[in-house]
Amino acid sequence: MANQEVIQKMKDALLAFDEDMAQAAAEEVVSTGADIVETMKVMGDTMGEIGEQFQVMEIFLPEVLLASKAFKVAMKIFEPELLKSGTAQGERPRAVIGSVKGDLHTVGKDMVTTMLTVGGFEVKDLGIDLDASTFITEADAFGAKIICVSALMSSTIAQQKTVIEFLKAKGLRDKFKVMVGGGPCTQSWADSIGADGFAKDAVGAVEVAKKLIAN
Ligand code: B12
């Protein structure tokens, strides 16, 4: 079956908010050897479409929640497949990741976690709704070189700056590289708050993280 056809099935599953359809589509992606990363990109865009439907009140929170559950079901099937093709070997640079205080969105952060792991990093997922001190204490304890800070809303994005300001206040700014991302985040925002890196998606996050480690 052509790549596009099976990827379309996944898109249809998310737009139907249907976990079972998503599971079947994910299994078909794997069994037909369709491009998993390409599928994940389409899934990310589809969540954006779902967000637009939510914004104009064509759908409501329960549907959005079901779509994100369907997304996660598919990711669970993709993760082991991606890891098989991963570059992870020997000592891996460490990173922590989480969503900022007040932000409960997990899907994008989880996708970045998977791609960084596939890309050769050892990643500790700290979860959601994290205050600045938790990011830093956990990064220190884990021996992370990179702190990845996700924010999905215009009301929570300022928390990315808080993490950087907190590092400065503790005299730890030079100890970690800070990478930011999430819906409202842009390169110019990242520059304005003094972040070391920004990527608009999970694939880009791997490239940026590798550069940060190399420097
Ligand atoms: C799913 C979803 C939810 C689910 C979350 C479930 C879950 N477990 O995650 C639920 C239903 C719980 C939810 C709740 C809410 N949501 Co919501 N949600 C979404 C939705 C539709 C999709 C998000 C998503 O999963 N995208 C798919 C992933 C793959 O994309 P992503 O998250 O952007 O991540 C990619 C990149 O941004 C990047 N990235 C992400 N993090 C990081 C980190 C780093 C370091 C890097 C480098 C890159 C990176 O890589 C990722 C992969 O490519 C978005 C719409 C949208 N356009 O994003 C709204 C959206 C984010 N939500 C929104 C709102 C308003 C809310 C609520 C306030 C609604 C309400 N009235 O209660 C609550 C707030 C909850 C809270 N306190 O956090 C708004 C935010 C508007 C704004 N700009 O402020 C949006 C944009 C919808 C809209 N158009 O109105 N939501």
PDB file of C-alpha atoms and ligand atoms in Angstrom:
ATOM      1  CA  MET A   1       0.000   0.000   0.000  1.00  0.00           C
ATOM      2  CA  ALA A   2       1.288   3.441  -0.873  1.00  0.00           C
ATOM      3  CA  ASN A   3       2.736   5.542   1.949  1.00  0.00           C
ATOM      4  CA  GLN A   4       0.139   8.266   1.465  1.00  0.00           C
ATOM      5  CA  GLU A   5      -2.813   5.921   1.694  1.00  0.00           C
ATOM      6  CA  VAL A   6      -1.843   4.460   5.062  1.00  0.00           C
ATOM      7  CA  ILE A   7      -0.826   7.872   6.414  1.00  0.00           C
ATOM      8  CA  GLN A   8      -4.261   9.143   5.386  1.00  0.00           C
ATOM      9  CA  LYS A   9      -5.798   6.355   7.497  1.00  0.00           C
ATOM     10  CA  MET A  10      -3.928   7.675  10.521  1.00  0.00           C
ATOM     11  CA  LYS A  11      -5.098  11.208   9.795  1.00  0.00           C
ATOM     12  CA  ASP A  12      -8.697   9.950   9.492  1.00  0.00           C
ATOM     13  CA  ALA A  13      -8.340   8.110  12.821  1.00  0.00           C
ATOM     14  CA  LEU A  14      -7.270  11.288  14.648  1.00  0.00           C
ATOM     15  CA  LEU A  15     -10.004  13.336  12.993  1.00  0.00           C
ATOM     16  CA  ALA A  16     -12.507  10.661  14.098  1.00  0.00           C
ATOM     17  CA  PHE A  17     -11.019  10.837  17.664  1.00  0.00           C
ATOM     18  CA  ASP A  18     -10.804   7.057  17.476  1.00  0.00           C
ATOM     19  CA  GLU A  19      -8.146   5.099  19.423  1.00  0.00           C
ATOM     20  CA  ASP A  20      -8.937   1.756  17.778  1.00  0.00           C
ATOM     21  CA  MET A  21      -8.638   3.239  14.295  1.00  0.00           C
ATOM     22  CA  ALA A  22      -5.365   4.890  15.314  1.00  0.00           C
ATOM     23  CA  GLN A  23      -4.010   1.609  16.632  1.00  0.00           C
ATOM     24  CA  ALA A  24      -4.970  -0.224  13.420  1.00  0.00           C
ATOM     25  CA  ALA A  25      -3.492   2.546  11.266  1.00  0.00           C
ATOM     26  CA  ALA A  26      -0.247   2.566  13.280  1.00  0.00           C
ATOM     27  CA  GLU A  27       0.065  -1.194  12.940  1.00  0.00           C
ATOM     28  CA  GLU A  28      -0.470  -0.825   9.213  1.00  0.00           C
ATOM     29  CA  VAL A  29       2.184   1.902   8.989  1.00  0.00           C
ATOM     30  CA  VAL A  30       4.651  -0.497  10.602  1.00  0.00           C
ATOM     31  CA  SER A  31       3.621  -3.611   8.659  1.00  0.00           C
ATOM     32  CA  THR A  32       3.709  -1.832   5.293  1.00  0.00           C
ATOM     33  CA  GLY A  33       7.032  -0.159   6.052  1.00  0.00           C
ATOM     34  CA  ALA A  34       5.556   3.322   5.544  1.00  0.00           C
ATOM     35  CA  ASP A  35       7.679   6.239   6.752  1.00  0.00           C
ATOM     36  CA  ILE A  36       7.043   6.600  10.509  1.00  0.00           C
ATOM     37  CA  VAL A  37       8.602  10.042  10.866  1.00  0.00           C
ATOM     38  CA  GLU A  38       6.573  11.327   7.909  1.00  0.00           C
ATOM     39  CA  THR A  39       3.451   9.836   9.530  1.00  0.00           C
ATOM     40  CA  MET A  40       4.281  11.586  12.811  1.00  0.00           C
ATOM     41  CA  LYS A  41       4.633  14.926  11.018  1.00  0.00           C
ATOM     42  CA  VAL A  42       1.197  14.486   9.449  1.00  0.00           C
ATOM     43  CA  MET A  43      -0.177  13.520  12.883  1.00  0.00           C
ATOM     44  CA  GLY A  44       1.259  16.727  14.373  1.00  0.00           C
ATOM     45  CA  ASP A  45      -0.343  18.813  11.607  1.00  0.00           C
ATOM     46  CA  THR A  46      -3.636  16.997  12.127  1.00  0.00           C
ATOM     47  CA  MET A  47      -3.588  17.926  15.828  1.00  0.00           C
ATOM     48  CA  GLY A  48      -3.182  21.524  14.622  1.00  0.00           C
ATOM     49  CA  GLU A  49      -6.330  21.103  12.497  1.00  0.00           C
ATOM     50  CA  ILE A  50      -8.118  19.691  15.539  1.00  0.00           C
ATOM     51  CA  GLY A  51      -7.000  22.774  17.484  1.00  0.00           C
ATOM     52  CA  GLU A  52      -8.553  24.992  14.799  1.00  0.00           C
ATOM     53  CA  GLN A  53     -11.845  23.087  15.017  1.00  0.00           C
ATOM     54  CA  PHE A  54     -11.717  23.527  18.795  1.00  0.00           C
ATOM     55  CA  GLN A  55     -11.041  27.246  18.464  1.00  0.00           C
ATOM     56  CA  VAL A  56     -14.147  27.809  16.315  1.00  0.00           C
ATOM     57  CA  MET A  57     -16.141  25.541  18.653  1.00  0.00           C
ATOM     58  CA  GLU A  58     -16.857  22.886  16.030  1.00  0.00           C
ATOM     59  CA  ILE A  59     -15.569  20.415  18.629  1.00  0.00           C
ATOM     60  CA  PHE A  60     -15.016  20.572  22.386  1.00  0.00           C
ATOM     61  CA  LEU A  61     -12.437  19.469  24.957  1.00  0.00           C
ATOM     62  CA  PRO A  62     -13.562  15.814  25.218  1.00  0.00           C
ATOM     63  CA  GLU A  63     -12.933  15.331  21.480  1.00  0.00           C
ATOM     64  CA  VAL A  64      -9.536  17.024  21.724  1.00  0.00           C
ATOM     65  CA  LEU A  65      -8.658  14.761  24.620  1.00  0.00           C
ATOM     66  CA  LEU A  66      -9.738  11.666  22.670  1.00  0.00           C
ATOM     67  CA  ALA A  67      -7.621  12.753  19.700  1.00  0.00           C
ATOM     68  CA  SER A  68      -4.565  13.113  21.928  1.00  0.00           C
ATOM     69  CA  LYS A  69      -5.251   9.664  23.414  1.00  0.00           C
ATOM     70  CA  ALA A  70      -5.424   8.216  19.901  1.00  0.00           C
ATOM     71  CA  PHE A  71      -2.150  10.010  19.119  1.00  0.00           C
ATOM     72  CA  LYS A  72      -0.501   8.379  22.132  1.00  0.00           C
ATOM     73  CA  VAL A  73      -1.737   4.908  21.217  1.00  0.00           C
ATOM     74  CA  ALA A  74      -0.061   5.280  17.813  1.00  0.00           C
ATOM     75  CA  MET A  75       3.155   6.641  19.335  1.00  0.00           C
ATOM     76  CA  LYS A  76       3.385   3.593  21.630  1.00  0.00           C
ATOM     77  CA  ILE A  77       3.464   1.413  18.522  1.00  0.00           C
ATOM     78  CA  PHE A  78       5.965   3.635  16.709  1.00  0.00           C
ATOM     79  CA  GLU A  79       8.443   4.130  19.571  1.00  0.00           C
ATOM     80  CA  PRO A  80      10.001   0.627  19.593  1.00  0.00           C
ATOM     81  CA  GLU A  81      10.209   0.673  15.801  1.00  0.00           C
ATOM     82  CA  LEU A  82      11.978   4.023  15.827  1.00  0.00           C
ATOM     83  CA  LEU A  83      14.351   2.898  18.550  1.00  0.00           C
ATOM     84  CA  LYS A  84      15.407  -0.096  16.436  1.00  0.00           C
ATOM     85  CA  SER A  85      16.675   2.335  13.824  1.00  0.00           C
ATOM     86  CA  GLY A  86      18.123   4.718  16.422  1.00  0.00           C
ATOM     87  CA  THR A  87      21.734   5.759  16.716  1.00  0.00           C
ATOM     88  CA  ALA A  88      21.808   5.232  20.486  1.00  0.00           C
ATOM     89  CA  GLN A  89      25.012   3.459  21.502  1.00  0.00           C
ATOM     90  CA  GLY A  90      27.465   3.767  24.401  1.00  0.00           C
ATOM     91  CA  GLU A  91      27.580   6.935  26.479  1.00  0.00           C
ATOM     92  CA  ARG A  92      24.735   9.226  25.457  1.00  0.00           C
ATOM     93  CA  PRO A  93      24.430  12.932  26.194  1.00  0.00           C
ATOM     94  CA  ARG A  94      21.662  13.547  28.705  1.00  0.00           C
ATOM     95  CA  ALA A  95      18.703  15.865  28.525  1.00  0.00           C
ATOM     96  CA  VAL A  96      15.634  16.572  30.606  1.00  0.00           C
ATOM     97  CA  ILE A  97      12.322  17.710  29.170  1.00  0.00           C
ATOM     98  CA  GLY A  98       9.034  18.931  30.534  1.00  0.00           C
ATOM     99  CA  SER A  99       6.092  21.260  30.121  1.00  0.00           C
ATOM    100  CA  VAL A 100       6.145  24.522  32.051  1.00  0.00           C
ATOM    101  CA  LYS A 101       4.085  25.553  35.058  1.00  0.00           C
ATOM    102  CA  GLY A 102       0.413  25.767  34.161  1.00  0.00           C
ATOM    103  CA  ASP A 103       0.827  23.738  30.976  1.00  0.00           C
ATOM    104  CA  LEU A 104      -0.707  20.274  30.843  1.00  0.00           C
ATOM    105  CA  HIS A 105      -0.045  19.528  27.156  1.00  0.00           C
ATOM    106  CA  THR A 106       1.991  16.351  26.716  1.00  0.00           C
ATOM    107  CA  VAL A 107       1.799  15.215  23.090  1.00  0.00           C
ATOM    108  CA  GLY A 108       4.472  17.469  21.549  1.00  0.00           C
ATOM    109  CA  LYS A 109       6.841  17.020  24.471  1.00  0.00           C
ATOM    110  CA  ASP A 110       6.450  13.234  24.220  1.00  0.00           C
ATOM    111  CA  MET A 111       7.219  13.378  20.511  1.00  0.00           C
ATOM    112  CA  VAL A 112      10.384  15.416  21.144  1.00  0.00           C
ATOM    113  CA  THR A 113      11.377  12.902  23.849  1.00  0.00           C
ATOM    114  CA  THR A 114      11.006  10.009  21.415  1.00  0.00           C
ATOM    115  CA  MET A 115      12.951  11.700  18.621  1.00  0.00           C
ATOM    116  CA  LEU A 116      15.770  12.815  20.928  1.00  0.00           C
ATOM    117  CA  THR A 117      16.032   9.257  22.263  1.00  0.00           C
ATOM    118  CA  VAL A 118      16.095   7.875  18.729  1.00  0.00           C
ATOM    119  CA  GLY A 119      18.699  10.528  17.908  1.00  0.00           C
ATOM    120  CA  GLY A 120      21.096   9.216  20.559  1.00  0.00           C
ATOM    121  CA  PHE A 121      20.214  11.180  23.692  1.00  0.00           C
ATOM    122  CA  GLU A 122      19.292   9.803  27.101  1.00  0.00           C
ATOM    123  CA  VAL A 123      16.206  11.757  28.016  1.00  0.00           C
ATOM    124  CA  LYS A 124      14.417  12.064  31.328  1.00  0.00           C
ATOM    125  CA  ASP A 125      10.818  13.180  30.927  1.00  0.00           C
ATOM    126  CA  LEU A 126       9.958  15.296  33.956  1.00  0.00           C
ATOM    127  CA  GLY A 127       6.267  15.571  33.058  1.00  0.00           C
ATOM    128  CA  ILE A 128       4.006  18.601  33.030  1.00  0.00           C
ATOM    129  CA  ASP A 129       3.167  21.675  35.102  1.00  0.00           C
ATOM    130  CA  LEU A 130       6.764  22.066  36.272  1.00  0.00           C
ATOM    131  CA  ASP A 131       8.118  25.064  38.058  1.00  0.00           C
ATOM    132  CA  ALA A 132      11.525  26.444  37.145  1.00  0.00           C
ATOM    133  CA  SER A 133      13.258  25.017  40.204  1.00  0.00           C
ATOM    134  CA  THR A 134      12.105  21.474  39.351  1.00  0.00           C
ATOM    135  CA  PHE A 135      13.587  21.701  35.840  1.00  0.00           C
ATOM    136  CA  ILE A 136      16.899  22.769  37.305  1.00  0.00           C
ATOM    137  CA  THR A 137      17.094  20.440  40.314  1.00  0.00           C
ATOM    138  CA  GLU A 138      16.184  17.465  38.135  1.00  0.00           C
ATOM    139  CA  ALA A 139      18.612  18.459  35.372  1.00  0.00           C
ATOM    140  CA  ASP A 140      21.401  18.712  37.910  1.00  0.00           C
ATOM    141  CA  ALA A 141      20.584  15.373  39.537  1.00  0.00           C
ATOM    142  CA  PHE A 142      20.336  13.620  36.159  1.00  0.00           C
ATOM    143  CA  GLY A 143      23.594  15.094  34.843  1.00  0.00           C
ATOM    144  CA  ALA A 144      21.747  16.660  31.917  1.00  0.00           C
ATOM    145  CA  LYS A 145      23.560  18.928  29.486  1.00  0.00           C
ATOM    146  CA  ILE A 146      20.333  20.185  27.919  1.00  0.00           C
ATOM    147  CA  ILE A 147      17.109  21.383  29.519  1.00  0.00           C
ATOM    148  CA  CYS A 148      14.193  21.181  27.062  1.00  0.00           C
ATOM    149  CA  VAL A 149      11.298  23.438  27.989  1.00  0.00           C
ATOM    150  CA  SER A 150       7.940  23.005  26.297  1.00  0.00           C
ATOM    151  CA  ALA A 151       5.074  25.528  26.380  1.00  0.00           C
ATOM    152  CA  LEU A 152       1.933  25.311  24.259  1.00  0.00           C
ATOM    153  CA  MET A 153      -0.009  28.393  25.256  1.00  0.00           C
ATOM    154  CA  SER A 154       0.487  32.138  25.084  1.00  0.00           C
ATOM    155  CA  SER A 155      -0.413  32.190  28.782  1.00  0.00           C
ATOM    156  CA  THR A 156       2.426  29.798  29.716  1.00  0.00           C
ATOM    157  CA  ILE A 157       5.224  30.683  27.289  1.00  0.00           C
ATOM    158  CA  ALA A 158       6.644  33.314  29.685  1.00  0.00           C
ATOM    159  CA  GLN A 159       7.562  30.414  31.978  1.00  0.00           C
ATOM    160  CA  GLN A 160      10.338  29.505  29.527  1.00  0.00           C
ATOM    161  CA  LYS A 161      11.936  32.840  30.355  1.00  0.00           C
ATOM    162  CA  THR A 162      11.420  32.132  34.070  1.00  0.00           C
ATOM    163  CA  VAL A 163      13.485  28.935  33.768  1.00  0.00           C
ATOM    164  CA  ILE A 164      16.366  30.876  32.190  1.00  0.00           C
ATOM    165  CA  GLU A 165      16.122  33.691  34.729  1.00  0.00           C
ATOM    166  CA  PHE A 166      16.103  31.121  37.542  1.00  0.00           C
ATOM    167  CA  LEU A 167      19.279  29.522  36.175  1.00  0.00           C
ATOM    168  CA  LYS A 168      20.932  32.942  36.089  1.00  0.00           C
ATOM    169  CA  ALA A 169      19.812  33.719  39.627  1.00  0.00           C
ATOM    170  CA  LYS A 170      21.312  30.449  40.856  1.00  0.00           C
ATOM    171  CA  GLY A 171      24.600  31.123  39.000  1.00  0.00           C
ATOM    172  CA  LEU A 172      24.010  28.010  36.882  1.00  0.00           C
ATOM    173  CA  ARG A 173      23.347  29.546  33.464  1.00  0.00           C
ATOM    174  CA  ASP A 174      26.605  28.238  31.954  1.00  0.00           C
ATOM    175  CA  LYS A 175      26.079  24.720  33.253  1.00  0.00           C
ATOM    176  CA  PHE A 176      23.156  23.871  30.936  1.00  0.00           C
ATOM    177  CA  LYS A 177      21.994  24.545  27.404  1.00  0.00           C
ATOM    178  CA  VAL A 178      18.336  25.517  27.307  1.00  0.00           C
ATOM    179  CA  MET A 179      16.221  24.525  24.301  1.00  0.00           C
ATOM    180  CA  VAL A 180      12.679  25.842  23.995  1.00  0.00           C
ATOM    181  CA  GLY A 181       9.718  24.897  21.801  1.00  0.00           C
ATOM    182  CA  GLY A 182       5.972  24.504  21.543  1.00  0.00           C
ATOM    183  CA  GLY A 183       3.118  26.093  19.584  1.00  0.00           C
ATOM    184  CA  PRO A 184       3.529  29.829  20.280  1.00  0.00           C
ATOM    185  CA  CYS A 185       7.323  29.641  20.463  1.00  0.00           C
ATOM    186  CA  THR A 186       9.440  31.165  17.657  1.00  0.00           C
ATOM    187  CA  GLN A 187      13.141  31.678  17.007  1.00  0.00           C
ATOM    188  CA  SER A 188      12.800  35.378  17.798  1.00  0.00           C
ATOM    189  CA  TRP A 189      11.089  34.586  21.119  1.00  0.00           C
ATOM    190  CA  ALA A 190      13.864  32.115  21.925  1.00  0.00           C
ATOM    191  CA  ASP A 191      16.498  34.751  21.104  1.00  0.00           C
ATOM    192  CA  SER A 192      14.704  37.395  23.142  1.00  0.00           C
ATOM    193  CA  ILE A 193      14.752  35.290  26.315  1.00  0.00           C
ATOM    194  CA  GLY A 194      18.353  34.141  25.805  1.00  0.00           C
ATOM    195  CA  ALA A 195      17.594  30.467  25.076  1.00  0.00           C
ATOM    196  CA  ASP A 196      20.403  28.483  23.464  1.00  0.00           C
ATOM    197  CA  GLY A 197      18.206  26.675  20.987  1.00  0.00           C
ATOM    198  CA  PHE A 198      14.743  26.485  19.463  1.00  0.00           C
ATOM    199  CA  ALA A 199      13.136  24.046  17.064  1.00  0.00           C
ATOM    200  CA  LYS A 200       9.674  24.108  15.619  1.00  0.00           C
ATOM    201  CA  ASP A 201       9.284  20.338  15.600  1.00  0.00           C
ATOM    202  CA  ALA A 202      10.650  17.118  17.042  1.00  0.00           C
ATOM    203  CA  VAL A 203      12.901  16.320  14.087  1.00  0.00           C
ATOM    204  CA  GLY A 204      14.405  19.812  14.223  1.00  0.00           C
ATOM    205  CA  ALA A 205      14.899  19.421  17.985  1.00  0.00           C
ATOM    206  CA  VAL A 206      17.371  16.578  17.395  1.00  0.00           C
ATOM    207  CA  GLU A 207      19.479  18.636  14.978  1.00  0.00           C
ATOM    208  CA  VAL A 208      19.544  21.599  17.355  1.00  0.00           C
ATOM    209  CA  ALA A 209      20.351  19.415  20.381  1.00  0.00           C
ATOM    210  CA  LYS A 210      23.279  17.829  18.535  1.00  0.00           C
ATOM    211  CA  LYS A 211      24.651  21.267  17.676  1.00  0.00           C
ATOM    212  CA  LEU A 212      24.279  22.398  21.279  1.00  0.00           C
ATOM    213  CA  ILE A 213      26.254  19.390  22.491  1.00  0.00           C
ATOM    214  CA  ALA A 214      28.956  19.885  19.859  1.00  0.00           C
ATOM    215  CA  ASN A 215      29.527  23.532  20.885  1.00  0.00           C
TER     216      ASN A 215
HETATM  217  C1  B12 B   1      -4.407  18.246  22.456  1.00  0.00           C
HETATM  218  C2  B12 B   1      -4.693  19.614  22.997  1.00  0.00           C
HETATM  219  C3  B12 B   1      -5.165  19.708  24.303  1.00  0.00           C
HETATM  220  C4  B12 B   1      -5.348  18.496  25.210  1.00  0.00           C
HETATM  221  C5  B12 B   1      -3.960  18.081  25.745  1.00  0.00           C
HETATM  222  C6  B12 B   1      -3.885  16.598  26.009  1.00  0.00           C
HETATM  223  C7  B12 B   1      -2.465  16.162  26.210  1.00  0.00           C
HETATM  224  N1  B12 B   1      -2.328  15.099  26.950  1.00  0.00           N
HETATM  225  O1  B12 B   1      -1.528  16.772  25.707  1.00  0.00           O
HETATM  226  C8  B12 B   1      -6.298  19.071  26.317  1.00  0.00           C
HETATM  227  C9  B12 B   1      -7.731  18.748  25.944  1.00  0.00           C
HETATM  228  C10 B12 B   1      -6.049  18.564  27.748  1.00  0.00           C
HETATM  229  C11 B12 B   1      -6.059  20.565  26.163  1.00  0.00           C
HETATM  230  C12 B12 B   1      -6.358  21.454  27.160  1.00  0.00           C
HETATM  231  C13 B12 B   1      -6.284  22.835  26.987  1.00  0.00           C
HETATM  232  N2  B12 B   1      -5.953  23.489  25.876  1.00  0.00           N
HETATM  233 CO1  B12 B   1      -5.166  22.619  24.349  1.00  0.00          CO
HETATM  234  N3  B12 B   1      -4.717  21.966  22.697  1.00  0.00           N
HETATM  235  C14 B12 B   1      -4.498  20.785  22.183  1.00  0.00           C
HETATM  236  C15 B12 B   1      -4.168  20.848  20.677  1.00  0.00           C
HETATM  237  C16 B12 B   1      -5.454  20.574  19.900  1.00  0.00           C
HETATM  238  C17 B12 B   1      -3.113  19.938  20.163  1.00  0.00           C
HETATM  239  C18 B12 B   1      -1.757  20.015  20.883  1.00  0.00           C
HETATM  240  C19 B12 B   1      -0.929  18.888  20.348  1.00  0.00           C
HETATM  241  O2  B12 B   1      -0.951  17.801  20.909  1.00  0.00           O
HETATM  242  N4  B12 B   1      -0.286  19.109  19.175  1.00  0.00           N
HETATM  243  C20 B12 B   1       0.444  18.073  18.462  1.00  0.00           C
HETATM  244  C21 B12 B   1       1.901  18.127  18.833  1.00  0.00           C
HETATM  245  C22 B12 B   1       2.672  17.074  18.049  1.00  0.00           C
HETATM  246  O3  B12 B   1       2.366  19.408  18.464  1.00  0.00           O
HETATM  247  P1  B12 B   1       3.008  20.418  19.537  1.00  0.00           P
HETATM  248  O4  B12 B   1       2.452  20.157  20.861  1.00  0.00           O
HETATM  249  O5  B12 B   1       2.938  21.795  18.989  1.00  0.00           O
HETATM  250  O6  B12 B   1       4.525  19.957  19.582  1.00  0.00           O
HETATM  251  C23 B12 B   1       5.397  20.046  18.474  1.00  0.00           C
HETATM  252  C24 B12 B   1       6.179  21.376  18.421  1.00  0.00           C
HETATM  253  O7  B12 B   1       5.501  22.452  19.001  1.00  0.00           O
HETATM  254  C25 B12 B   1       7.485  21.046  19.047  1.00  0.00           C
HETATM  255  N5  B12 B   1       7.663  21.130  20.509  1.00  0.00           N
HETATM  256  C26 B12 B   1       6.792  20.980  21.511  1.00  0.00           C
HETATM  257  N6  B12 B   1       7.403  21.087  22.684  1.00  0.00           N
HETATM  258  C27 B12 B   1       8.696  21.305  22.445  1.00  0.00           C
HETATM  259  C28 B12 B   1       9.784  21.490  23.297  1.00  0.00           C
HETATM  260  C29 B12 B   1      11.043  21.718  22.770  1.00  0.00           C
HETATM  261  C30 B12 B   1      12.200  21.924  23.685  1.00  0.00           C
HETATM  262  C31 B12 B   1      11.218  21.765  21.358  1.00  0.00           C
HETATM  263  C32 B12 B   1      12.551  22.047  20.788  1.00  0.00           C
HETATM  264  C33 B12 B   1      10.138  21.576  20.500  1.00  0.00           C
HETATM  265  C34 B12 B   1       8.893  21.347  21.052  1.00  0.00           C
HETATM  266  O8  B12 B   1       7.698  19.691  18.670  1.00  0.00           O
HETATM  267  C35 B12 B   1       6.462  18.988  18.737  1.00  0.00           C
HETATM  268  C36 B12 B   1       6.474  17.849  17.777  1.00  0.00           C
HETATM  269  O9  B12 B   1       6.749  18.234  16.448  1.00  0.00           O
HETATM  270  C37 B12 B   1      -3.702  22.324  20.561  1.00  0.00           C
HETATM  271  C38 B12 B   1      -3.830  22.935  19.158  1.00  0.00           C
HETATM  272  C39 B12 B   1      -2.486  23.220  18.532  1.00  0.00           C
HETATM  273  N7  B12 B   1      -2.501  23.848  17.392  1.00  0.00           N
HETATM  274  O10 B12 B   1      -1.439  22.940  19.064  1.00  0.00           O
HETATM  275  C40 B12 B   1      -4.572  23.002  21.621  1.00  0.00           C
HETATM  276  C41 B12 B   1      -4.126  24.323  22.282  1.00  0.00           C
HETATM  277  C42 B12 B   1      -2.638  24.306  22.547  1.00  0.00           C
HETATM  278  N8  B12 B   1      -4.869  24.327  23.539  1.00  0.00           N
HETATM  279  C43 B12 B   1      -5.312  25.476  23.812  1.00  0.00           C
HETATM  280  C44 B12 B   1      -6.085  25.779  24.980  1.00  0.00           C
HETATM  281  C45 B12 B   1      -6.621  27.186  25.076  1.00  0.00           C
HETATM  282  C46 B12 B   1      -6.330  24.809  25.965  1.00  0.00           C
HETATM  283  C47 B12 B   1      -7.119  24.992  27.261  1.00  0.00           C
HETATM  284  C48 B12 B   1      -6.919  26.321  27.999  1.00  0.00           C
HETATM  285  C49 B12 B   1      -8.603  24.789  26.908  1.00  0.00           C
HETATM  286  C50 B12 B   1      -9.578  25.027  28.004  1.00  0.00           C
HETATM  287  N9  B12 B   1     -10.490  25.933  27.715  1.00  0.00           N
HETATM  288  O11 B12 B   1      -9.517  24.417  29.041  1.00  0.00           O
HETATM  289  C51 B12 B   1      -6.654  23.778  28.098  1.00  0.00           C
HETATM  290  C52 B12 B   1      -5.427  24.133  28.940  1.00  0.00           C
HETATM  291  C53 B12 B   1      -4.849  22.999  29.690  1.00  0.00           C
HETATM  292  C54 B12 B   1      -3.522  23.398  30.305  1.00  0.00           C
HETATM  293  N10 B12 B   1      -3.551  24.066  31.447  1.00  0.00           N
HETATM  294  O12 B12 B   1      -2.483  23.108  29.738  1.00  0.00           O
HETATM  295  C55 B12 B   1      -4.941  26.523  22.786  1.00  0.00           C
HETATM  296  C56 B12 B   1      -3.834  27.455  23.246  1.00  0.00           C
HETATM  297  C57 B12 B   1      -4.047  28.858  22.703  1.00  0.00           C
HETATM  298  C58 B12 B   1      -2.896  29.745  23.031  1.00  0.00           C
HETATM  299  N11 B12 B   1      -2.123  30.140  22.025  1.00  0.00           N
HETATM  300  O13 B12 B   1      -2.701  30.093  24.152  1.00  0.00           O
HETATM  301  C59 B12 B   1      -4.633  25.656  21.559  1.00  0.00           C
HETATM  302  C60 B12 B   1      -3.601  26.253  20.581  1.00  0.00           C
HETATM  303  C61 B12 B   1      -5.983  25.376  20.824  1.00  0.00           C
HETATM  304  C62 B12 B   1      -6.570  26.604  20.194  1.00  0.00           C
HETATM  305  N12 B12 B   1      -6.333  26.829  18.900  1.00  0.00           N
HETATM  306  O14 B12 B   1      -7.238  27.351  20.841  1.00  0.00           O
HETATM  307  N13 B12 B   1      -5.526  20.855  24.973  1.00  0.00           N
END
